[in-house]
Amino acid sequence: MTAGNNGADTPENDDPFGYLYRSEGGEGGTPGSAGTGAPTRQPGIPRTSYNQVRAVGERQYGQQPQQPTTYGQQNAHYAAPETLPGGDRTRSAPAPDGPEPRRNRNGLLIGAVSVVAVVCIGIGVAMLNNGNESKADEAGKQGPAAGGSVKPNGKKPGRTKPGVLPKEEAGSLRLEGGASVAKDVPGARSANGTYVAGMNAPGAAATWTLNVDQAGKYKLWVGYGVPGKDANLTMAVNDKPDGRPVNMENFAHAPEGAWDKGWTKTWSYVQLNKGSNTIKLSCETGNQCDVNLDKVWLARP
């Protein structure tokens, strides 16, 4: 007995292609039999040397039929990773084609030019104001020519720095009643040697407008010159006359008639308001007004 044979049938009767010449409804016949020409097999004896043969294309051996696909067709079961649970949802969409839009550079340029223009204008205005102030100060220091009349002082009060008490040359005060600027007597302590003369006529006056940061009592210093004899003037603070005249003695001990030897100074108390004030020195009835004025300034008591 050989492998694949149980002894009941011979290999020639175990024809795997017997179905090709079986009669309809039968299992086939022996070779050469009428009507079939196929060998016969005793019933009940199984075939062991081969598996049952099926028609070509009838059995696929467990494989699922493969559906044809066309070029470019996508899998219907495909899903993008970001749509699946736990998938990447942070992927950004691709940037659209084309050049990136430009920023509004014209607007930035116009803004920068405007800032530069404003700064230049501010600098120009500041320089112009400083130039005008310098010219006004210089004009006040020089004063008019000797023997001429003096216009009221055009300088605004309060040009001193905070905390610094004001001072002024007499030639820059507001003059009236015959008072005038001169420079023929040497020794005056002003910048260009000028002084106020003509104070010996009744009504002659020199008025100083000044500004202080705090109200209170101050010392008013007056620089003057006398011809070797004593003098005095009336003082009014903010249009209020002081009952005591300003004493202008011959403290320099100059000989009589020596104007150039009689330059000296004196002081009086004044009560000032915070802000703008006026101090007026004038020749009134009863005064001895033969005096020249060169400077005025404030000091703390």
Coordinates of C-alpha atoms in Angstrom, one line a residue:
M1 CA 0.0 0.0 0.0
T2 CA 1.5 3.4 -1.0
A3 CA 1.0 6.9 0.4
G4 CA -2.2 8.5 -0.8
N5 CA -3.8 5.1 -1.5
N6 CA -6.0 3.1 0.8
G7 CA -5.9 0.0 -1.4
A8 CA -9.5 0.3 -2.6
D9 CA -8.8 2.1 -5.7
T10 CA -5.9 2.4 -8.2
P11 CA -4.3 5.6 -9.3
E12 CA -5.7 5.2 -12.8
N13 CA -9.2 5.2 -11.4
D14 CA -8.6 8.2 -9.2
D15 CA -8.8 10.7 -12.2
P16 CA -8.9 14.3 -11.1
F17 CA -10.3 15.3 -14.5
G18 CA -13.1 12.8 -14.5
Y19 CA -15.7 15.5 -14.3
L20 CA -14.8 16.6 -17.7
Y21 CA -16.3 13.4 -19.3
R22 CA -19.0 12.4 -16.8
S23 CA -22.5 12.0 -17.9
E24 CA -25.0 14.5 -16.6
G25 CA -26.2 13.3 -13.1
G26 CA -23.6 10.6 -12.8
E27 CA -20.1 10.2 -11.5
G28 CA -18.6 9.1 -14.7
G29 CA -17.8 5.7 -16.2
T30 CA -14.8 3.6 -17.1
P31 CA -12.6 4.6 -19.9
G32 CA -13.9 3.6 -23.1
S33 CA -17.5 3.1 -21.8
A34 CA -20.3 4.2 -24.1
G35 CA -21.6 7.7 -23.6
T36 CA -19.0 8.9 -21.1
G37 CA -15.5 7.5 -21.7
A38 CA -14.7 8.3 -18.1
P39 CA -13.5 5.8 -15.5
T40 CA -15.8 4.7 -12.7
R41 CA -15.1 4.7 -8.9
Q42 CA -16.8 2.5 -6.3
P43 CA -19.2 4.6 -4.2
G44 CA -18.2 5.2 -0.5
I45 CA -14.5 5.2 -1.2
P46 CA -13.2 8.7 -0.8
R47 CA -10.5 10.3 -3.0
T48 CA -7.4 11.0 -1.1
S49 CA -4.9 12.0 -3.7
Y50 CA -6.3 15.3 -4.7
N51 CA -8.7 18.1 -3.7
Q52 CA -11.9 18.6 -5.5
V53 CA -11.3 20.5 -8.6
R54 CA -13.6 23.4 -9.5
A55 CA -14.1 25.1 -12.8
V56 CA -11.5 27.8 -13.7
G57 CA -12.4 31.2 -12.1
E58 CA -15.1 29.6 -9.7
R59 CA -13.0 29.6 -6.5
Q60 CA -10.8 32.5 -5.3
Y61 CA -9.2 30.7 -2.3
G62 CA -10.4 33.1 0.4
Q63 CA -9.3 36.3 -1.3
Q64 CA -11.8 39.2 -1.5
P65 CA -12.5 40.3 -5.0
Q66 CA -10.4 43.2 -6.0
Q67 CA -12.2 46.1 -7.5
P68 CA -10.5 47.9 -10.4
T69 CA -9.3 51.4 -9.8
T70 CA -8.7 54.1 -12.3
Y71 CA -5.7 56.4 -12.4
G72 CA -5.9 59.3 -10.0
Q73 CA -8.9 57.8 -8.1
Q74 CA -8.5 58.3 -4.4
N75 CA -9.3 55.6 -1.8
A76 CA -12.8 56.1 -0.5
H77 CA -11.8 55.0 3.0
Y78 CA -8.9 57.5 3.3
A79 CA -9.2 60.3 5.9
A80 CA -6.9 63.1 6.6
P81 CA -4.9 62.7 9.8
E82 CA -6.3 65.9 11.4
T83 CA -9.8 64.5 11.1
L84 CA -9.1 61.3 13.1
P85 CA -9.2 61.2 16.9
G86 CA -5.9 62.4 18.3
G87 CA -4.8 63.6 14.9
D88 CA -2.8 66.8 14.3
R89 CA -5.3 69.7 14.3
T90 CA -2.7 72.4 14.4
R91 CA -1.5 72.3 10.9
S92 CA -1.9 75.6 9.3
A93 CA -3.2 76.0 5.8
P94 CA -0.6 76.7 3.1
A95 CA 0.0 80.3 2.2
P96 CA -1.7 81.4 -0.9
D97 CA 0.4 81.8 -4.0
G98 CA 1.5 85.2 -5.0
P99 CA 3.8 88.0 -3.5
E100 CA 3.4 89.0 0.1
P101 CA 1.5 92.3 0.4
R102 CA 3.8 95.3 1.0
R103 CA 3.4 97.4 4.1
N104 CA 2.3 101.0 3.7
R105 CA 5.8 102.5 3.5
N106 CA 4.4 105.8 2.2
G107 CA 2.5 106.3 5.5
L108 CA 5.6 105.6 7.6
L109 CA 7.7 108.0 5.5
I110 CA 5.2 110.8 5.8
G111 CA 5.0 110.3 9.6
A112 CA 8.8 110.5 10.0
V113 CA 9.0 113.6 7.8
S114 CA 6.3 115.3 9.9
V115 CA 8.1 114.6 13.2
V116 CA 11.4 116.0 11.8
A117 CA 9.5 119.1 10.5
V118 CA 7.9 119.7 13.9
V119 CA 11.3 119.4 15.7
C120 CA 13.0 121.8 13.3
I121 CA 10.2 124.4 13.7
G122 CA 10.4 124.1 17.5
I123 CA 14.2 124.7 17.4
G124 CA 13.8 127.7 15.0
V125 CA 11.2 129.3 17.3
A126 CA 13.4 128.8 20.3
M127 CA 16.4 130.3 18.6
L128 CA 14.4 133.3 17.4
N129 CA 13.0 134.0 20.9
N130 CA 16.5 133.8 22.4
G131 CA 17.8 136.2 19.7
N132 CA 15.0 138.7 20.4
E133 CA 15.6 138.6 24.1
S134 CA 19.4 139.1 23.6
K135 CA 18.7 142.1 21.4
A136 CA 16.3 143.6 23.9
D137 CA 18.7 143.1 26.8
E138 CA 21.5 144.8 24.8
A139 CA 19.3 147.7 23.8
G140 CA 18.3 148.2 27.5
K141 CA 21.9 148.2 28.6
Q142 CA 23.1 150.7 26.0
G143 CA 20.2 153.1 26.4
P144 CA 19.8 156.3 24.3
A145 CA 22.5 158.8 23.6
A146 CA 23.5 161.2 26.3
G147 CA 21.2 164.2 26.7
G148 CA 18.3 162.4 24.8
S149 CA 15.0 161.3 26.2
V150 CA 14.3 157.7 27.3
K151 CA 11.2 155.7 26.3
P152 CA 9.5 153.6 29.0
N153 CA 11.3 150.4 29.7
G154 CA 10.0 147.7 27.3
K155 CA 11.4 144.8 29.3
K156 CA 9.0 142.5 30.9
P157 CA 9.3 142.1 34.7
G158 CA 10.5 138.8 36.1
R159 CA 13.4 138.0 33.7
T160 CA 15.6 136.7 36.6
K161 CA 16.0 133.0 37.3
P162 CA 13.9 131.6 40.2
G163 CA 15.5 132.3 43.5
V164 CA 17.7 135.1 42.1
L165 CA 16.7 138.6 43.1
P166 CA 16.4 141.2 40.3
K167 CA 18.8 144.0 39.5
E168 CA 18.8 146.7 36.8
E169 CA 20.8 149.5 35.4
A170 CA 19.2 152.9 36.0
G171 CA 19.4 153.7 32.3
S172 CA 16.9 151.0 31.6
L173 CA 14.2 152.3 34.0
R174 CA 11.2 154.2 32.9
L175 CA 12.1 157.9 33.0
E176 CA 9.8 160.9 33.1
G177 CA 9.6 164.6 34.2
G178 CA 12.9 165.7 32.6
A179 CA 15.0 162.7 33.8
S180 CA 17.4 161.5 31.0
V181 CA 20.3 159.2 30.4
A182 CA 23.8 160.7 30.3
K183 CA 27.4 159.5 30.3
D184 CA 29.6 162.6 30.6
V185 CA 30.5 162.0 34.3
P186 CA 33.0 159.2 34.6
G187 CA 32.9 156.5 37.3
A188 CA 29.3 155.2 36.9
R189 CA 29.1 151.5 37.6
S190 CA 26.8 150.6 34.7
A191 CA 28.0 148.3 31.9
N192 CA 28.7 151.2 29.4
G193 CA 29.1 154.0 31.9
T194 CA 25.7 155.5 31.4
Y195 CA 23.5 156.9 34.3
V196 CA 20.3 158.9 34.9
A197 CA 20.7 162.6 35.2
G198 CA 18.2 165.5 35.4
M199 CA 16.7 164.3 38.6
N200 CA 16.9 167.8 40.2
A201 CA 13.7 169.0 38.6
P202 CA 10.4 168.6 40.5
G203 CA 8.4 165.7 38.9
A204 CA 11.5 164.0 37.5
A205 CA 11.2 160.3 38.2
A206 CA 12.7 156.8 37.4
T207 CA 10.4 153.8 37.8
W208 CA 11.6 150.2 38.1
T209 CA 9.2 147.3 37.3
L210 CA 10.4 144.1 38.9
N211 CA 9.1 140.6 39.8
V212 CA 9.7 138.5 42.9
D213 CA 8.8 134.9 43.8
Q214 CA 7.7 135.6 47.3
A215 CA 6.0 138.4 49.1
G216 CA 7.9 140.0 52.0
K217 CA 10.4 142.6 53.1
Y218 CA 13.5 143.3 50.9
K219 CA 16.4 145.7 50.9
L220 CA 16.4 148.1 47.9
W221 CA 19.9 149.1 47.0
V222 CA 20.4 152.3 45.0
G223 CA 23.7 153.3 43.3
Y224 CA 24.1 157.1 43.0
G225 CA 26.5 159.9 42.8
V226 CA 26.4 163.4 44.4
P227 CA 28.6 166.5 43.9
G228 CA 30.2 166.5 47.3
K229 CA 26.9 167.1 49.3
D230 CA 23.9 165.2 50.6
A231 CA 20.7 164.4 48.6
N232 CA 17.4 162.5 49.0
L233 CA 14.5 161.3 46.8
T234 CA 10.9 160.2 47.5
M235 CA 10.1 156.5 47.1
A236 CA 6.7 155.0 46.2
V237 CA 6.2 151.2 46.2
N238 CA 3.3 150.0 44.0
D239 CA 2.1 153.6 43.8
K240 CA 2.1 154.0 47.6
P241 CA 4.5 156.8 48.7
D242 CA 6.8 156.0 51.6
G243 CA 6.8 158.6 54.3
R244 CA 10.6 158.5 54.7
P245 CA 12.7 159.8 51.8
V246 CA 15.6 157.7 50.5
N247 CA 18.8 159.0 52.2
M248 CA 21.6 159.8 49.7
E249 CA 24.4 161.2 51.8
N250 CA 27.9 162.0 50.6
F251 CA 29.2 158.7 51.9
A252 CA 32.2 158.9 49.5
H253 CA 33.3 162.2 51.2
A254 CA 33.8 163.8 47.8
P255 CA 34.7 167.4 47.7
E256 CA 31.9 169.8 46.7
G257 CA 31.4 169.9 43.0
A258 CA 33.3 166.6 42.4
W259 CA 30.7 164.5 40.7
D260 CA 33.2 161.9 39.6
K261 CA 34.3 161.3 43.2
G262 CA 30.9 161.1 44.7
W263 CA 29.7 157.6 43.4
T264 CA 28.4 155.5 46.3
K265 CA 25.3 153.5 47.4
T266 CA 22.5 153.3 49.9
W267 CA 19.6 151.1 50.8
S268 CA 16.0 151.2 52.2
Y269 CA 13.5 148.5 53.2
V270 CA 10.6 147.8 50.8
Q271 CA 7.5 145.6 51.2
L272 CA 6.8 143.7 48.0
N273 CA 4.0 141.5 46.7
K274 CA 4.5 138.2 45.1
G275 CA 4.8 138.7 41.4
S276 CA 5.1 142.1 39.7
N277 CA 5.9 145.3 41.6
T278 CA 6.9 148.9 40.9
I279 CA 9.4 151.1 42.7
K280 CA 9.4 154.8 41.9
L281 CA 12.2 157.3 42.8
S282 CA 11.1 160.8 42.2
C283 CA 12.0 164.4 43.0
E284 CA 9.1 165.9 45.0
T285 CA 8.6 169.1 47.0
G286 CA 11.0 169.2 49.9
N287 CA 13.5 166.8 48.4
Q288 CA 17.2 167.7 47.7
C289 CA 17.4 166.1 44.2
D290 CA 20.9 167.0 43.0
V291 CA 21.8 163.3 42.3
N292 CA 22.7 160.9 39.5
L293 CA 21.5 157.2 39.5
D294 CA 23.5 154.4 38.0
K295 CA 22.1 151.1 39.4
V296 CA 19.2 149.5 41.5
W297 CA 19.0 146.0 42.9
L298 CA 17.3 143.9 45.6
A299 CA 18.8 142.0 48.5
R300 CA 17.3 139.9 51.4
P301 CA 17.1 141.7 54.7

